[in-house]
Coordinates of C-alpha atoms in Angstrom, one line a residue:
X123 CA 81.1 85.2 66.2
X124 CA 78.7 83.8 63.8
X125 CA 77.5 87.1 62.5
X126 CA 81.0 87.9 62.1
X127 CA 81.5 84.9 60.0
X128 CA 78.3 85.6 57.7
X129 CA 79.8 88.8 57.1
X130 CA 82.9 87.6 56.0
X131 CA 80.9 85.1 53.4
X132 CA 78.6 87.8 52.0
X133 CA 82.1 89.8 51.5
X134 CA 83.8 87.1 50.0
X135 CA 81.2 86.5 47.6
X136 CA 80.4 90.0 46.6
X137 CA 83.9 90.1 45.9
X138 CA 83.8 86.8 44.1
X139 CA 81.3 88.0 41.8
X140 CA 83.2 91.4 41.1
X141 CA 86.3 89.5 40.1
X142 CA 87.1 90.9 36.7
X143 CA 87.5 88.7 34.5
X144 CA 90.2 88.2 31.6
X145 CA 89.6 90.3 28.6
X146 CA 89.9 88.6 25.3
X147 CA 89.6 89.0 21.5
X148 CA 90.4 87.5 18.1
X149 CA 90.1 88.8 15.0
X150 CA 90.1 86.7 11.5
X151 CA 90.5 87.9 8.0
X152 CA 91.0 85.4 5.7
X153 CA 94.1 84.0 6.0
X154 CA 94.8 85.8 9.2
X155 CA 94.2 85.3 12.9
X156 CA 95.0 87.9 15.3
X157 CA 94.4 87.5 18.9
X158 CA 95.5 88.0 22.4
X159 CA 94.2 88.7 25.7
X160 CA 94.7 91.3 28.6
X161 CA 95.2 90.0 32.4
X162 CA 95.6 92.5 35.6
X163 CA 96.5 90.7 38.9
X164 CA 96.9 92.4 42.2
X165 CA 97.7 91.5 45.8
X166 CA 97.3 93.5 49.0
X167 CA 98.4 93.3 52.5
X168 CA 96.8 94.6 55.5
X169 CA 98.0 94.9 59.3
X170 CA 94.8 96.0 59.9
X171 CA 91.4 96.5 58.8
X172 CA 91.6 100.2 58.4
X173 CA 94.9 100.3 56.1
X174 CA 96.0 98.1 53.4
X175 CA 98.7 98.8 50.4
X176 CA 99.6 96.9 47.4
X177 CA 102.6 94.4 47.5
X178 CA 102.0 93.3 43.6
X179 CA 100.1 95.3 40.8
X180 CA 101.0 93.1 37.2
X181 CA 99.2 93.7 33.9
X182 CA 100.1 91.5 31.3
X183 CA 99.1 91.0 27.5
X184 CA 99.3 88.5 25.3
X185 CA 99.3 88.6 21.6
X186 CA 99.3 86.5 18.8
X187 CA 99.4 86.5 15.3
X188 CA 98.4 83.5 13.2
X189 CA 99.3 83.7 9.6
X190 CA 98.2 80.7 7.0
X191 CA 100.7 82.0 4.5
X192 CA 100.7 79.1 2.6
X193 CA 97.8 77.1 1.1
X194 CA 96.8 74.5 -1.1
X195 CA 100.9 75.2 -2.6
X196 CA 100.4 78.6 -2.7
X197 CA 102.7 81.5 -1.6
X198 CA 100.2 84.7 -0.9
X199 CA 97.6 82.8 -3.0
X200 CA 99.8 83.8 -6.1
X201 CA 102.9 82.1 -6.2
X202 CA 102.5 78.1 -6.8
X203 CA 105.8 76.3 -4.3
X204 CA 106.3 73.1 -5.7
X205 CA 106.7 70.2 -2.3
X206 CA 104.9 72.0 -0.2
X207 CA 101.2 71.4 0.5
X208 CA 100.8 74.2 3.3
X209 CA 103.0 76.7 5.8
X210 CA 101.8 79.0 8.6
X211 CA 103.1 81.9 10.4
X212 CA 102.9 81.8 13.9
X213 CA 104.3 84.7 16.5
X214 CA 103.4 85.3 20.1
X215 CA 104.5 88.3 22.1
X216 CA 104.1 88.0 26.0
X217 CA 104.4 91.6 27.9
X218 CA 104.3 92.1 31.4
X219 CA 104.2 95.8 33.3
X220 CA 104.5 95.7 37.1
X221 CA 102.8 98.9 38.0
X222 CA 103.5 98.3 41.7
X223 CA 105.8 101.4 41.4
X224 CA 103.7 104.1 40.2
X225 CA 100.6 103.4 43.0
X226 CA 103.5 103.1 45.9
X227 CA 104.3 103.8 48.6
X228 CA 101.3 103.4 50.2
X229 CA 100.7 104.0 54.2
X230 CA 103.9 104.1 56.4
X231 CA 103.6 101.9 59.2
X232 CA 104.2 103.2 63.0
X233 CA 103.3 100.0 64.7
X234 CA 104.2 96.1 63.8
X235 CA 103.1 92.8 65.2
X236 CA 104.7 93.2 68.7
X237 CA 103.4 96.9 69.4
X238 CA 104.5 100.4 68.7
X239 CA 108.2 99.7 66.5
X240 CA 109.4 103.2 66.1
X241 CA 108.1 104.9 69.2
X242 CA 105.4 106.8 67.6
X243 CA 107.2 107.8 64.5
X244 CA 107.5 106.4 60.8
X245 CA 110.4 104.6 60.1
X246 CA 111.6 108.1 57.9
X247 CA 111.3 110.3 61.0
X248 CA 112.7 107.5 63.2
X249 CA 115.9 107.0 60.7
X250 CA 116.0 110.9 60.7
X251 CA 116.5 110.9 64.8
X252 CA 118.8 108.4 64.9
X253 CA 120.9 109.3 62.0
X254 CA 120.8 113.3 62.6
X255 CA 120.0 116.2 60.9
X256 CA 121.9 115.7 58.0
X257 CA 120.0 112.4 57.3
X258 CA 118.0 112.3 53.7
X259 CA 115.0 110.8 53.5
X260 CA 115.6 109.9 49.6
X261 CA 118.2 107.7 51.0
X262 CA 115.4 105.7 52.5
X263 CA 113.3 105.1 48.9
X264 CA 113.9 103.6 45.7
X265 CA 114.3 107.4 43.8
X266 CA 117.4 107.4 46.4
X267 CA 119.3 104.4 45.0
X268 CA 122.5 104.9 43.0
X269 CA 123.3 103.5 39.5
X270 CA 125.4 100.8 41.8
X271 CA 123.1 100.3 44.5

């Protein structure tokens, strides 16, 4: 058992180090800033240690753009605005893709926690014996869904 559990450390680890980390970047020239970062997160389930299939794939970006439009009283360095010392553009855009949907479906399960759930079959074949010939398997899947479903 204690082998077992070293293994499981030198895996954790290793996949520790592997982690990718969040890309980021900024940009400055002169009076503007832009910036932003990209961010992937992703979760898996298994019921065993063969098989395994995503539940959650999300990239997201962020981006910013940070604009000192107004300095020392002047508008685009050119045009003097009497009051006001200094003004700055700010705007941040937040976008979120869950790819989930393009790398599924993944492995169809024939067995669940209490032993063989579909005797044998996949839960399309299974639906397909119990619901007769003239049973779709579309009508099983996302692609199968009506506008009102």
């Amino acid at each position: 058992m204690s082998e077992h559990r070293a293994k499981l450390a030198v895996l954790a680890a290793i996949l520790l180090a592997l982690a990718p980390r969040a890309a980021r970047a900024t940009q400055k020239f002169g009076p503007v800033q832009l910036s932003g970062n990209l961010q992937t997160a992703n979760i898996v389930r298994t019921p065993d240690q063969n098989t395994y299939e995503y539940i959650m794939n999300r990239n997201i970006a962020h981006i910013q753009l940070d604009y000192d439009w107004l300095q020392s009283g002047k508008f685009y360095n050119k045009y003097d605005i009497p009051f006001i010392d200094s003004s700055r553009l700010l705007i941040k855009w937040r976008g979120v893709y869950d790819s989930i949907y393009d790398t599924t479906p993944g492995f169809i399960q024939k067995e669940d926690i209490h032993g063989r759930a579909y005797g044998g079959l996949d839960v399309f074949d299974f639906a397909k014996l119990k619901g007769g010939a003239g049973f779709a398997r579309s009508a099983l899947t996302v692609s199968g869904l009506s506008r009102r479903d």
